[in-house]
Coordinates of C-alpha atoms in Angstrom, one line a residue:
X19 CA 7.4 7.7 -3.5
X20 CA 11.1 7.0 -3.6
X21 CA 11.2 5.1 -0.5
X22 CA 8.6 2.7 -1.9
X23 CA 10.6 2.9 -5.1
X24 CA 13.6 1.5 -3.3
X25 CA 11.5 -1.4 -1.8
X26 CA 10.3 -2.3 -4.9
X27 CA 14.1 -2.5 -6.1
X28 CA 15.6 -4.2 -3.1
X29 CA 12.5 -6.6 -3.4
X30 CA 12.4 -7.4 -7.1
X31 CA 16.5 -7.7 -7.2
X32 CA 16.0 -10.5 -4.5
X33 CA 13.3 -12.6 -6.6
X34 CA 15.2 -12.3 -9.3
X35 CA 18.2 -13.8 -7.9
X36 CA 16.1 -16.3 -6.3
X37 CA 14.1 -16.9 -9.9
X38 CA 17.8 -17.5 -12.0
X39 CA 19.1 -19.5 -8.7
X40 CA 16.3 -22.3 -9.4
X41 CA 15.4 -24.7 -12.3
X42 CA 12.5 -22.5 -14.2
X43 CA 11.1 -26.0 -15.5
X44 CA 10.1 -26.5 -12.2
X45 CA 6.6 -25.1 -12.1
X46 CA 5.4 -25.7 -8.5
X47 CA 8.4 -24.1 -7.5
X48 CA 8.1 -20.9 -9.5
X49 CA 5.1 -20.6 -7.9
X50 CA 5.8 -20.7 -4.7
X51 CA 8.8 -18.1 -5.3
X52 CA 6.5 -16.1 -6.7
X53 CA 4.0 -15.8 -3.9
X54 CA 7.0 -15.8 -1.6
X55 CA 8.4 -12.5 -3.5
X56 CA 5.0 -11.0 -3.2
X57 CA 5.0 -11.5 0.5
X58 CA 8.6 -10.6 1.1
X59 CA 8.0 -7.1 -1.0
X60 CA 5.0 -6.7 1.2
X61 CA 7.4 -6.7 4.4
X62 CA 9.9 -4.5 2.9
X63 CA 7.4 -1.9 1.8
X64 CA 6.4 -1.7 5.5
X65 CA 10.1 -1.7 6.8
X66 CA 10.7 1.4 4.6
X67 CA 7.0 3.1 5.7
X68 CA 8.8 2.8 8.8
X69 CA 12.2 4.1 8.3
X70 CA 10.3 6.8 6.5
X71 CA 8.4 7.7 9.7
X72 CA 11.3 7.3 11.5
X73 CA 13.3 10.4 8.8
X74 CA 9.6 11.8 8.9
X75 CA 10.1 12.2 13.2
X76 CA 13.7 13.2 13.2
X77 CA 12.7 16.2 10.7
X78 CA 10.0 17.7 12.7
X79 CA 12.4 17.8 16.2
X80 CA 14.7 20.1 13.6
X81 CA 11.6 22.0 12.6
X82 CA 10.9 22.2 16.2
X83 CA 14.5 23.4 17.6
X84 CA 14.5 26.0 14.4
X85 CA 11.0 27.7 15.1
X86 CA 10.2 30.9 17.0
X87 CA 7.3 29.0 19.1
X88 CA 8.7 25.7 19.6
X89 CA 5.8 24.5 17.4
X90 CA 6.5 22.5 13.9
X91 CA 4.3 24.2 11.1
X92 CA 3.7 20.6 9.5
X93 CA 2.1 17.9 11.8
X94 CA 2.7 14.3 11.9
X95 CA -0.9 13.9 10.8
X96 CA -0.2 15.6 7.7
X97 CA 2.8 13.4 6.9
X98 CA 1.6 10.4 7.3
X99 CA -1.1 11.6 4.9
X100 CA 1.1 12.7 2.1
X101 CA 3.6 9.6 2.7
X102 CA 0.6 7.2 2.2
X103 CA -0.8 9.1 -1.2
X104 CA 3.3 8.9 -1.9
X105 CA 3.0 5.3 -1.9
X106 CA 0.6 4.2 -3.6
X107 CA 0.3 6.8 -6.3
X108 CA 3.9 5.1 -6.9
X109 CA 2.2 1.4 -6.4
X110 CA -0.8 2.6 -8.8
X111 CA 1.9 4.5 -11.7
X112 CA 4.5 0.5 -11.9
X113 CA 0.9 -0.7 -11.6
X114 CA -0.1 1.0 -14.6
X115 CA 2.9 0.5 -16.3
X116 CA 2.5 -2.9 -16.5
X117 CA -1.0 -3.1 -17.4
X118 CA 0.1 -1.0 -20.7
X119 CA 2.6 -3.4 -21.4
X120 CA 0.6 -6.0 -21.7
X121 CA -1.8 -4.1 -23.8
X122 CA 0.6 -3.7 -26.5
X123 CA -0.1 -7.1 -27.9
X124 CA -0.8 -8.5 -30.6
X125 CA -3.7 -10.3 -29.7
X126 CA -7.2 -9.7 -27.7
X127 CA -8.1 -9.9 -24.3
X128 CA -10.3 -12.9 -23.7
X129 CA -9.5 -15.0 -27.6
X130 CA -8.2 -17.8 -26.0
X131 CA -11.4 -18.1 -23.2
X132 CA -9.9 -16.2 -20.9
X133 CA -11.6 -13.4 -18.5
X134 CA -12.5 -10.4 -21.0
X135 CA -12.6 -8.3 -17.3
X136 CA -8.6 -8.2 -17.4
X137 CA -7.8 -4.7 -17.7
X138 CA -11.0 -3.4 -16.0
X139 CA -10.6 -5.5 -12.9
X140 CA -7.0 -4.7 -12.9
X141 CA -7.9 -0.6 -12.9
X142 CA -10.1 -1.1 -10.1
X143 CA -7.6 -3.3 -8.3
X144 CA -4.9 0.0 -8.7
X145 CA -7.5 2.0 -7.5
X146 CA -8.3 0.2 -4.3
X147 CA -4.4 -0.3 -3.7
X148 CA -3.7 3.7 -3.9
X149 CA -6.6 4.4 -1.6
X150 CA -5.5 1.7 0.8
X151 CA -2.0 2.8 0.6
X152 CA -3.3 6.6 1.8
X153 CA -5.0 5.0 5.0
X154 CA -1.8 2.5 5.5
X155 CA 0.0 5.4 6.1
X156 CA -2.4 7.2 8.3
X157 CA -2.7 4.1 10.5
X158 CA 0.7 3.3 11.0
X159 CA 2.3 6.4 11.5
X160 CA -0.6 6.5 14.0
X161 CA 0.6 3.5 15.9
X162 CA 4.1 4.1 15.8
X163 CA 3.8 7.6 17.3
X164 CA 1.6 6.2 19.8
X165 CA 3.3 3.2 20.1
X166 CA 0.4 0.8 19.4
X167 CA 1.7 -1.8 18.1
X168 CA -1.5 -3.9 16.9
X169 CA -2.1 -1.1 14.8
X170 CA 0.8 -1.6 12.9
X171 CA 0.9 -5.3 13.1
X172 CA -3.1 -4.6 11.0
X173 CA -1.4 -2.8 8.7
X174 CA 0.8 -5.4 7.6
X175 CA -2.0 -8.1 8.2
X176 CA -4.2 -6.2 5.5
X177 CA -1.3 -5.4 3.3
X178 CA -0.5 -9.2 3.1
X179 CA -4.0 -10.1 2.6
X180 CA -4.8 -7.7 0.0
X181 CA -1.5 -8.9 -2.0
X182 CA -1.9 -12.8 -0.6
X183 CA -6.2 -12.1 -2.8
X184 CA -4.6 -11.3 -5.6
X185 CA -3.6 -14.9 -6.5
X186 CA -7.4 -15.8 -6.7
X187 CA -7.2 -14.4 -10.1
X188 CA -8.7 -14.8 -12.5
X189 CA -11.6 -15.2 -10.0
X190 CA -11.8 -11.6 -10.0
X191 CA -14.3 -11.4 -6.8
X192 CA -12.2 -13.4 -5.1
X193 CA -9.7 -10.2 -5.1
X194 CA -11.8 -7.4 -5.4
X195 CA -14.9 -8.0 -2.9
X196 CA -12.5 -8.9 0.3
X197 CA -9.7 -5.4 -0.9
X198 CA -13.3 -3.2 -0.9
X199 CA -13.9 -4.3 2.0
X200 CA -10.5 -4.2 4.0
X201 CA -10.3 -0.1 2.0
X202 CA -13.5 0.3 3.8
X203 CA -12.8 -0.5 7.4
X204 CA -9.1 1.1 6.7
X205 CA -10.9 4.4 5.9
X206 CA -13.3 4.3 8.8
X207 CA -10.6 3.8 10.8
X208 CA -8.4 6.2 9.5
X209 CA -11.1 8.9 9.6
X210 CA -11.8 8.1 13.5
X211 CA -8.2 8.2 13.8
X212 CA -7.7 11.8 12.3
X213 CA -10.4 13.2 14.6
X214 CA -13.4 12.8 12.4
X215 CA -16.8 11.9 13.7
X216 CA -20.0 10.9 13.1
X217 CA -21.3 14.3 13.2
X218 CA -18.8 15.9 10.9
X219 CA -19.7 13.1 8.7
X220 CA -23.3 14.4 8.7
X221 CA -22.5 18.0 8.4
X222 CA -20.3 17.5 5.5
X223 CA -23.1 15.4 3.6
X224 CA -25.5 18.2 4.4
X225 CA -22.9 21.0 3.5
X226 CA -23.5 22.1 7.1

């Protein structure tokens, strides 16, 4: 959580700079430094995921060195687990945060004809991102400790497209439906990845 936390600080001091740096009449051009903050926090979130498996990977060889049986007691699986639910119970709290502030008002959600759905598409849309977040972190520590490199390089693909969607509101499906999807094939994935199968599935539904 406090890595992410210092993303979101290097990455929001940047667009602020950028934002008092340029004429604010200029509305195309906010625009545009707005998407370009989005993307550009996306990239440093995934810098520090990395740094943070890199701290993650130094720890265990010290666990390592200081056991009896040469074994750590905590695996990398395990990390990478609790670093992802790190992240984006962080991204889902600042994402909450500023949903309440913009329910203090005055005013009602929809008066002026706009989409009634705000605050319940935006819950969902937290939602999605924590979950996402979880399996972000199971699949790239995955592919760094492996060294597979696509799998990383999917991360940040889906990371950026799940951010890039979000600028198809208020055309709420057009952000929702394709991040339902993308947390779907991240949790198969991430499931396959952490040694689950089709038959544990199965067992598991039938409490076998």
């Amino acid at each position: 959580a406090f890595f992410w936390l210092v993303s979101l600080l290097l990455s929001s001091l940047i667009w602020f700079i950028a934002v008092k740096a340029s004429d604010s009449r200029d509305v195309p051009l906010q625009k545009g430094l707005l998407i370009f903050g989005v993307m550009f926090s996306v990239l440093l979130q995934e810098t520090f995921r990395f740094l943070y498996y890199k701290l993650l990977r130094k720890a265990i060889e010290g666990l390592v060195a200081l056991s009896e049986d040469g074994c750590s007691p905590i695996s990398i699986q395990q990390m990478a687990y609790v670093a992802g639910v790190g992240f984006g119970l962080m991204s889902g709290a600042f994402s909450m945060i500023n949903l309440l502030a913009d329910a203090l008002g005055p005013g009602t959600v929809g008066i002026h004809g706009d989409s009634q759905l705000y605050f319940l598409t935006s819950a969902f849309m937290t939602m999605v991102l924590i979950f996402l977040h979880t399996f972000w972190g199971i699949l790239f520590f995955h592919g760094c400790e492996h060294r597979r490199w696509w799998e990383i390089t999917a991360v940040v693909v889906m990371h950026l497209a799940v951010s890039g969607s979000t600028f198809c509101n208020p055309l709420y499906v057009g952000s929702l439906v394709p991040s339902y999807i993308l947390m779907a094939v991240a949790a198969a994935w991430a499931y396959l990845l952490s040694g689950g199968s089709a038959q544990n599935l199965r067992r598991f539904l039938l409490c076998k």
